[in-house]
Amino acid sequence: MVSCRGVGSSSVSLLLRRSHRDSYGGEMSTSSSMIFYCLVFLAEILMFGLLSLVLFWVVYYRDGFGWQDEPKKEFNFHPVLMICGFIFFMGHAMLVYRLFRCCNKLTAKILHTFLYLMAVPCIVVGTITVFDSHNLNDPPIPNLYSLHSWLGVVTIGLFALQVTHTLVVGFFSFWLLLCCEQGTARFRAGLVPIHATFGIITFMLAIATAVTGYTEKAFFALSTGYSQRVEEAWVINAQAASLAGLAILMGFLLYSSRYARSTHPVAIIDPPSNSHYVMTQKTYYYREHE
């Protein structure tokens, strides 16, 4: 904690500006760091491996990609783009605040927002292709009748709320309102746990939706019998197992307090009145003399 008794207004203003720019990462012990980076490495293997597996599956076993003239091949965009958007980009976006501990807050927020925005076109096109492939099929396949589709609607809705929060509330609170950082700190601090919690819920729902989707595809696409196409079944099961592993790893990394960035008080300012004005990176409040 830095005491600012007797510090001029220019120095106080400098501290106010630096409170947002400075890094807010806490130090981990050597053993915690080793465990943390091992878990992150495993999560990266699962995310890159899952994306590679789904691409291999649709190209090698599902005849690759097509567009509206080939509805069955157009459907193949759906699993690839949904895994890319919901799991790959969104997973990395959530790890930003854990991984880039040496970066300041603004840099981490920009990268977090960029990864979220990268997921948007993947999810939009992936949703369009599944409706197209159903409607253009001969005969047409009903939409939104399965458990997978219902979970998908909920997941996409939560993701849309996250993106809206990031673009609208995040833009105003973290950019325009920084000119009044003291007045908006409590508001911004209150939004952080809400945004983080809904992000994790959306990610876990995306994993559940993907697993039900693989199960549905296995029963409908492997019409010759699931047990008769062992190699493809293994590829599908490997993807579902990777998703389960990611749910465990990401949940632990994001919920464990030992890997969270800690917040520390920035300064104490003595105003003319008989009180201390305490600034932290998340809250601003007055503390009366005892």
PDB file of N, CA and C in Angstrom, residues 43-116:
ATOM      1  N   ALA A  43      -4.470 -28.069 -21.216  1.00  0.00           N
ATOM      2  CA  ALA A  43      -5.659 -27.450 -21.810  1.00  0.00           C
ATOM      3  C   ALA A  43      -5.401 -27.033 -23.253  1.00  0.00           C
ATOM      4  N   GLU A  44      -4.202 -26.507 -23.534  1.00  0.00           N
ATOM      5  CA  GLU A  44      -3.859 -26.118 -24.900  1.00  0.00           C
ATOM      6  C   GLU A  44      -3.799 -27.337 -25.817  1.00  0.00           C
ATOM      7  N   ILE A  45      -3.230 -28.416 -25.335  1.00  0.00           N
ATOM      8  CA  ILE A  45      -3.180 -29.658 -26.128  1.00  0.00           C
ATOM      9  C   ILE A  45      -4.590 -30.124 -26.465  1.00  0.00           C
ATOM     10  N   LEU A  46      -5.489 -30.072 -25.478  1.00  0.00           N
ATOM     11  CA  LEU A  46      -6.860 -30.515 -25.705  1.00  0.00           C
ATOM     12  C   LEU A  46      -7.591 -29.600 -26.692  1.00  0.00           C
ATOM     13  N   MET A  47      -7.389 -28.293 -26.579  1.00  0.00           N
ATOM     14  CA  MET A  47      -8.088 -27.376 -27.480  1.00  0.00           C
ATOM     15  C   MET A  47      -7.577 -27.492 -28.912  1.00  0.00           C
ATOM     16  N   PHE A  48      -6.260 -27.500 -29.091  1.00  0.00           N
ATOM     17  CA  PHE A  48      -5.705 -27.667 -30.442  1.00  0.00           C
ATOM     18  C   PHE A  48      -5.981 -29.071 -30.970  1.00  0.00           C
ATOM     19  N   GLY A  49      -5.899 -30.075 -30.093  1.00  0.00           N
ATOM     20  CA  GLY A  49      -6.168 -31.451 -30.518  1.00  0.00           C
ATOM     21  C   GLY A  49      -7.614 -31.643 -30.928  1.00  0.00           C
ATOM     22  N   LEU A  50      -8.539 -31.033 -30.174  1.00  0.00           N
ATOM     23  CA  LEU A  50      -9.963 -31.139 -30.511  1.00  0.00           C
ATOM     24  C   LEU A  50     -10.264 -30.508 -31.858  1.00  0.00           C
ATOM     25  N   LEU A  51      -9.693 -29.330 -32.102  1.00  0.00           N
ATOM     26  CA  LEU A  51      -9.911 -28.664 -33.384  1.00  0.00           C
ATOM     27  C   LEU A  51      -9.335 -29.491 -34.536  1.00  0.00           C
ATOM     28  N   SER A  52      -8.182 -30.111 -34.322  1.00  0.00           N
ATOM     29  CA  SER A  52      -7.585 -30.962 -35.355  1.00  0.00           C
ATOM     30  C   SER A  52      -8.415 -32.219 -35.585  1.00  0.00           C
ATOM     31  N   LEU A  53      -8.940 -32.797 -34.504  1.00  0.00           N
ATOM     32  CA  LEU A  53      -9.735 -34.015 -34.629  1.00  0.00           C
ATOM     33  C   LEU A  53     -11.038 -33.777 -35.382  1.00  0.00           C
ATOM     34  N   VAL A  54     -11.718 -32.656 -35.086  1.00  0.00           N
ATOM     35  CA  VAL A  54     -12.988 -32.409 -35.763  1.00  0.00           C
ATOM     36  C   VAL A  54     -12.755 -32.129 -37.251  1.00  0.00           C
ATOM     37  N   LEU A  55     -11.655 -31.459 -37.582  1.00  0.00           N
ATOM     38  CA  LEU A  55     -11.327 -31.250 -38.998  1.00  0.00           C
ATOM     39  C   LEU A  55     -11.020 -32.573 -39.686  1.00  0.00           C
ATOM     40  N   PHE A  56     -10.237 -33.418 -39.025  1.00  0.00           N
ATOM     41  CA  PHE A  56      -9.915 -34.740 -39.585  1.00  0.00           C
ATOM     42  C   PHE A  56     -11.178 -35.570 -39.755  1.00  0.00           C
ATOM     43  N   TRP A  57     -12.072 -35.518 -38.786  1.00  0.00           N
ATOM     44  CA  TRP A  57     -13.302 -36.316 -38.829  1.00  0.00           C
ATOM     45  C   TRP A  57     -14.168 -35.950 -40.021  1.00  0.00           C
ATOM     46  N   VAL A  58     -14.435 -34.647 -40.210  1.00  0.00           N
ATOM     47  CA  VAL A  58     -15.349 -34.260 -41.289  1.00  0.00           C
ATOM     48  C   VAL A  58     -14.712 -34.417 -42.666  1.00  0.00           C
ATOM     49  N   VAL A  59     -13.400 -34.301 -42.764  1.00  0.00           N
ATOM     50  CA  VAL A  59     -12.736 -34.448 -44.068  1.00  0.00           C
ATOM     51  C   VAL A  59     -12.559 -35.923 -44.427  1.00  0.00           C
ATOM     52  N   TYR A  60     -12.118 -36.715 -43.471  1.00  0.00           N
ATOM     53  CA  TYR A  60     -11.781 -38.114 -43.768  1.00  0.00           C
ATOM     54  C   TYR A  60     -13.004 -39.027 -43.740  1.00  0.00           C
ATOM     55  N   TYR A  61     -13.921 -38.799 -42.793  1.00  0.00           N
ATOM     56  CA  TYR A  61     -15.061 -39.701 -42.628  1.00  0.00           C
ATOM     57  C   TYR A  61     -16.379 -39.135 -43.155  1.00  0.00           C
ATOM     58  N   ARG A  62     -16.504 -37.809 -43.209  1.00  0.00           N
ATOM     59  CA  ARG A  62     -17.776 -37.183 -43.602  1.00  0.00           C
ATOM     60  C   ARG A  62     -17.719 -36.495 -44.966  1.00  0.00           C
ATOM     61  N   ASP A  63     -16.700 -36.792 -45.783  1.00  0.00           N
ATOM     62  CA  ASP A  63     -16.590 -36.331 -47.178  1.00  0.00           C
ATOM     63  C   ASP A  63     -16.330 -34.834 -47.336  1.00  0.00           C
ATOM     64  N   GLY A  64     -15.830 -34.188 -46.315  1.00  0.00           N
ATOM     65  CA  GLY A  64     -15.393 -32.804 -46.471  1.00  0.00           C
ATOM     66  C   GLY A  64     -16.523 -31.788 -46.454  1.00  0.00           C
ATOM     67  N   PHE A  65     -16.272 -30.643 -47.110  1.00  0.00           N
ATOM     68  CA  PHE A  65     -17.183 -29.503 -47.029  1.00  0.00           C
ATOM     69  C   PHE A  65     -17.872 -29.232 -48.361  1.00  0.00           C
ATOM     70  N   GLY A  66     -19.048 -28.646 -48.262  1.00  0.00           N
ATOM     71  CA  GLY A  66     -19.792 -28.205 -49.439  1.00  0.00           C
ATOM     72  C   GLY A  66     -20.661 -27.031 -49.052  1.00  0.00           C
ATOM     73  N   TRP A  67     -21.454 -26.546 -50.016  1.00  0.00           N
ATOM     74  CA  TRP A  67     -22.340 -25.433 -49.693  1.00  0.00           C
ATOM     75  C   TRP A  67     -23.762 -25.835 -49.983  1.00  0.00           C
ATOM     76  N   GLN A  68     -24.635 -24.924 -50.333  1.00  0.00           N
ATOM     77  CA  GLN A  68     -26.071 -25.204 -50.375  1.00  0.00           C
ATOM     78  C   GLN A  68     -26.453 -26.255 -51.406  1.00  0.00           C
ATOM     79  N   ASP A  69     -25.644 -26.458 -52.424  1.00  0.00           N
ATOM     80  CA  ASP A  69     -25.959 -27.501 -53.411  1.00  0.00           C
ATOM     81  C   ASP A  69     -25.687 -28.901 -52.867  1.00  0.00           C
ATOM     82  N   GLU A  70     -24.960 -29.003 -51.760  1.00  0.00           N
ATOM     83  CA  GLU A  70     -24.692 -30.285 -51.111  1.00  0.00           C
ATOM     84  C   GLU A  70     -24.968 -30.144 -49.609  1.00  0.00           C
ATOM     85  N   PRO A  71     -26.233 -30.254 -49.229  1.00  0.00           N
ATOM     86  CA  PRO A  71     -26.610 -29.981 -47.824  1.00  0.00           C
ATOM     87  C   PRO A  71     -25.866 -30.830 -46.796  1.00  0.00           C
ATOM     88  N   LYS A  72     -25.603 -32.102 -47.129  1.00  0.00           N
ATOM     89  CA  LYS A  72     -24.920 -32.958 -46.155  1.00  0.00           C
ATOM     90  C   LYS A  72     -23.496 -32.487 -45.904  1.00  0.00           C
ATOM     91  N   LYS A  73     -22.844 -32.013 -46.964  1.00  0.00           N
ATOM     92  CA  LYS A  73     -21.490 -31.483 -46.791  1.00  0.00           C
ATOM     93  C   LYS A  73     -21.509 -30.091 -46.169  1.00  0.00           C
ATOM     94  N   GLU A  74     -22.570 -29.338 -46.417  1.00  0.00           N
ATOM     95  CA  GLU A  74     -22.675 -28.026 -45.781  1.00  0.00           C
ATOM     96  C   GLU A  74     -22.790 -28.178 -44.269  1.00  0.00           C
ATOM     97  N   PHE A  75     -23.464 -29.232 -43.842  1.00  0.00           N
ATOM     98  CA  PHE A  75     -23.594 -29.469 -42.395  1.00  0.00           C
ATOM     99  C   PHE A  75     -22.232 -29.613 -41.724  1.00  0.00           C
ATOM    100  N   ASN A  76     -21.234 -30.103 -42.456  1.00  0.00           N
ATOM    101  CA  ASN A  76     -19.923 -30.341 -41.864  1.00  0.00           C
ATOM    102  C   ASN A  76     -19.251 -29.059 -41.373  1.00  0.00           C
ATOM    103  N   PHE A  77     -19.700 -27.913 -41.876  1.00  0.00           N
ATOM    104  CA  PHE A  77     -19.184 -26.655 -41.338  1.00  0.00           C
ATOM    105  C   PHE A  77     -19.625 -26.453 -39.887  1.00  0.00           C
ATOM    106  N   HIS A  78     -20.792 -27.000 -39.555  1.00  0.00           N
ATOM    107  CA  HIS A  78     -21.391 -26.754 -38.243  1.00  0.00           C
ATOM    108  C   HIS A  78     -20.504 -27.227 -37.092  1.00  0.00           C
ATOM    109  N   PRO A  79     -20.096 -28.509 -37.032  1.00  0.00           N
ATOM    110  CA  PRO A  79     -19.267 -28.915 -35.893  1.00  0.00           C
ATOM    111  C   PRO A  79     -17.916 -28.221 -35.856  1.00  0.00           C
ATOM    112  N   VAL A  80     -17.315 -28.000 -37.019  1.00  0.00           N
ATOM    113  CA  VAL A  80     -15.990 -27.370 -37.047  1.00  0.00           C
ATOM    114  C   VAL A  80     -16.063 -25.932 -36.537  1.00  0.00           C
ATOM    115  N   LEU A  81     -17.021 -25.164 -37.049  1.00  0.00           N
ATOM    116  CA  LEU A  81     -17.110 -23.758 -36.667  1.00  0.00           C
ATOM    117  C   LEU A  81     -17.573 -23.577 -35.223  1.00  0.00           C
ATOM    118  N   MET A  82     -18.455 -24.454 -34.755  1.00  0.00           N
ATOM    119  CA  MET A  82     -18.901 -24.339 -33.369  1.00  0.00           C
ATOM    120  C   MET A  82     -17.775 -24.686 -32.393  1.00  0.00           C
ATOM    121  N   ILE A  83     -17.002 -25.704 -32.699  1.00  0.00           N
ATOM    122  CA  ILE A  83     -15.847 -26.030 -31.858  1.00  0.00           C
ATOM    123  C   ILE A  83     -14.833 -24.890 -31.897  1.00  0.00           C
ATOM    124  N   CYS A  84     -14.629 -24.329 -33.078  1.00  0.00           N
ATOM    125  CA  CYS A  84     -13.681 -23.228 -33.224  1.00  0.00           C
ATOM    126  C   CYS A  84     -14.135 -22.005 -32.422  1.00  0.00           C
ATOM    127  N   GLY A  85     -15.422 -21.663 -32.507  1.00  0.00           N
ATOM    128  CA  GLY A  85     -15.919 -20.473 -31.833  1.00  0.00           C
ATOM    129  C   GLY A  85     -16.096 -20.650 -30.338  1.00  0.00           C
ATOM    130  N   PHE A  86     -16.893 -21.654 -29.955  1.00  0.00           N
ATOM    131  CA  PHE A  86     -17.254 -21.815 -28.552  1.00  0.00           C
ATOM    132  C   PHE A  86     -16.124 -22.381 -27.694  1.00  0.00           C
ATOM    133  N   ILE A  87     -15.341 -23.290 -28.255  1.00  0.00           N
ATOM    134  CA  ILE A  87     -14.319 -23.972 -27.451  1.00  0.00           C
ATOM    135  C   ILE A  87     -12.947 -23.343 -27.628  1.00  0.00           C
ATOM    136  N   PHE A  88     -12.499 -23.193 -28.886  1.00  0.00           N
ATOM    137  CA  PHE A  88     -11.137 -22.720 -29.137  1.00  0.00           C
ATOM    138  C   PHE A  88     -10.978 -21.234 -28.799  1.00  0.00           C
ATOM    139  N   PHE A  89     -11.744 -20.374 -29.473  1.00  0.00           N
ATOM    140  CA  PHE A  89     -11.581 -18.936 -29.249  1.00  0.00           C
ATOM    141  C   PHE A  89     -12.087 -18.511 -27.869  1.00  0.00           C
ATOM    142  N   MET A  90     -13.251 -19.019 -27.477  1.00  0.00           N
ATOM    143  CA  MET A  90     -13.792 -18.632 -26.183  1.00  0.00           C
ATOM    144  C   MET A  90     -12.947 -19.172 -25.033  1.00  0.00           C
ATOM    145  N   GLY A  91     -12.421 -20.390 -25.191  1.00  0.00           N
ATOM    146  CA  GLY A  91     -11.547 -20.949 -24.166  1.00  0.00           C
ATOM    147  C   GLY A  91     -10.290 -20.118 -23.985  1.00  0.00           C
ATOM    148  N   HIS A  92      -9.678 -19.709 -25.095  1.00  0.00           N
ATOM    149  CA  HIS A  92      -8.485 -18.869 -24.997  1.00  0.00           C
ATOM    150  C   HIS A  92      -8.814 -17.489 -24.441  1.00  0.00           C
ATOM    151  N   ALA A  93     -10.001 -16.962 -24.795  1.00  0.00           N
ATOM    152  CA  ALA A  93     -10.396 -15.656 -24.267  1.00  0.00           C
ATOM    153  C   ALA A  93     -10.497 -15.690 -22.748  1.00  0.00           C
ATOM    154  N   MET A  94     -11.011 -16.781 -22.183  1.00  0.00           N
ATOM    155  CA  MET A  94     -11.150 -16.873 -20.737  1.00  0.00           C
ATOM    156  C   MET A  94      -9.809 -17.084 -20.048  1.00  0.00           C
ATOM    157  N   LEU A  95      -8.849 -17.681 -20.745  1.00  0.00           N
ATOM    158  CA  LEU A  95      -7.537 -17.910 -20.147  1.00  0.00           C
ATOM    159  C   LEU A  95      -6.643 -16.676 -20.180  1.00  0.00           C
ATOM    160  N   VAL A  96      -7.053 -15.648 -20.916  1.00  0.00           N
ATOM    161  CA  VAL A  96      -6.212 -14.452 -21.049  1.00  0.00           C
ATOM    162  C   VAL A  96      -5.861 -13.872 -19.688  1.00  0.00           C
ATOM    163  N   TYR A  97      -6.851 -13.746 -18.802  1.00  0.00           N
ATOM    164  CA  TYR A  97      -6.610 -13.115 -17.507  1.00  0.00           C
ATOM    165  C   TYR A  97      -5.813 -14.007 -16.560  1.00  0.00           C
ATOM    166  N   ARG A  98      -5.643 -15.261 -16.904  1.00  0.00           N
ATOM    167  CA  ARG A  98      -4.790 -16.147 -16.121  1.00  0.00           C
ATOM    168  C   ARG A  98      -3.377 -16.219 -16.710  1.00  0.00           C
ATOM    169  N   LEU A  99      -3.278 -16.241 -18.030  1.00  0.00           N
ATOM    170  CA  LEU A  99      -1.982 -16.464 -18.681  1.00  0.00           C
ATOM    171  C   LEU A  99      -1.104 -15.219 -18.714  1.00  0.00           C
ATOM    172  N   PHE A 100      -1.652 -14.101 -19.172  1.00  0.00           N
ATOM    173  CA  PHE A 100      -0.848 -12.911 -19.411  1.00  0.00           C
ATOM    174  C   PHE A 100      -0.752 -12.079 -18.134  1.00  0.00           C
ATOM    175  N   ARG A 101      -0.043 -12.631 -17.171  1.00  0.00           N
ATOM    176  CA  ARG A 101       0.055 -12.013 -15.859  1.00  0.00           C
ATOM    177  C   ARG A 101       0.997 -10.809 -15.865  1.00  0.00           C
ATOM    178  N   CYS A 102       1.894 -10.739 -16.852  1.00  0.00           N
ATOM    179  CA  CYS A 102       2.833  -9.617 -16.906  1.00  0.00           C
ATOM    180  C   CYS A 102       2.247  -8.426 -17.656  1.00  0.00           C
ATOM    181  N   CYS A 103       1.093  -8.594 -18.285  1.00  0.00           N
ATOM    182  CA  CYS A 103       0.478  -7.506 -19.059  1.00  0.00           C
ATOM    183  C   CYS A 103      -0.401  -6.657 -18.146  1.00  0.00           C
ATOM    184  N   ASN A 104      -0.578  -5.393 -18.526  1.00  0.00           N
ATOM    185  CA  ASN A 104      -1.499  -4.563 -17.772  1.00  0.00           C
ATOM    186  C   ASN A 104      -2.935  -4.910 -18.123  1.00  0.00           C
ATOM    187  N   LYS A 105      -3.859  -4.325 -17.382  1.00  0.00           N
ATOM    188  CA  LYS A 105      -5.270  -4.681 -17.543  1.00  0.00           C
ATOM    189  C   LYS A 105      -5.808  -4.345 -18.925  1.00  0.00           C
ATOM    190  N   LEU A 106      -5.425  -3.194 -19.429  1.00  0.00           N
ATOM    191  CA  LEU A 106      -5.972  -2.757 -20.703  1.00  0.00           C
ATOM    192  C   LEU A 106      -5.558  -3.695 -21.829  1.00  0.00           C
ATOM    193  N   THR A 107      -4.292  -4.136 -21.825  1.00  0.00           N
ATOM    194  CA  THR A 107      -3.819  -5.078 -22.845  1.00  0.00           C
ATOM    195  C   THR A 107      -4.583  -6.389 -22.767  1.00  0.00           C
ATOM    196  N   ALA A 108      -4.781  -6.892 -21.548  1.00  0.00           N
ATOM    197  CA  ALA A 108      -5.526  -8.145 -21.374  1.00  0.00           C
ATOM    198  C   ALA A 108      -6.965  -8.003 -21.842  1.00  0.00           C
ATOM    199  N   LYS A 109      -7.586  -6.850 -21.564  1.00  0.00           N
ATOM    200  CA  LYS A 109      -8.968  -6.642 -21.980  1.00  0.00           C
ATOM    201  C   LYS A 109      -9.096  -6.587 -23.498  1.00  0.00           C
ATOM    202  N   ILE A 110      -8.138  -5.928 -24.151  1.00  0.00           N
ATOM    203  CA  ILE A 110      -8.179  -5.846 -25.613  1.00  0.00           C
ATOM    204  C   ILE A 110      -8.050  -7.239 -26.227  1.00  0.00           C
ATOM    205  N   LEU A 111      -7.102  -8.035 -25.727  1.00  0.00           N
ATOM    206  CA  LEU A 111      -6.922  -9.397 -26.258  1.00  0.00           C
ATOM    207  C   LEU A 111      -8.135 -10.260 -25.966  1.00  0.00           C
ATOM    208  N   HIS A 112      -8.701 -10.134 -24.770  1.00  0.00           N
ATOM    209  CA  HIS A 112      -9.901 -10.885 -24.397  1.00  0.00           C
ATOM    210  C   HIS A 112     -11.057 -10.551 -25.348  1.00  0.00           C
ATOM    211  N   THR A 113     -11.251  -9.260 -25.612  1.00  0.00           N
ATOM    212  CA  THR A 113     -12.324  -8.829 -26.504  1.00  0.00           C
ATOM    213  C   THR A 113     -12.081  -9.300 -27.931  1.00  0.00           C
ATOM    214  N   PHE A 114     -10.829  -9.228 -28.377  1.00  0.00           N
ATOM    215  CA  PHE A 114     -10.497  -9.668 -29.736  1.00  0.00           C
ATOM    216  C   PHE A 114     -10.820 -11.151 -29.937  1.00  0.00           C
ATOM    217  N   LEU A 115     -10.474 -11.991 -28.971  1.00  0.00           N
ATOM    218  CA  LEU A 115     -10.751 -13.426 -29.090  1.00  0.00           C
ATOM    219  C   LEU A 115     -12.255 -13.701 -29.077  1.00  0.00           C
ATOM    220  N   TYR A 116     -12.994 -12.950 -28.265  1.00  0.00           N
ATOM    221  CA  TYR A 116     -14.455 -13.090 -28.273  1.00  0.00           C
ATOM    222  C   TYR A 116     -15.026 -12.720 -29.638  1.00  0.00           C
TER     223      TYR A 116
END
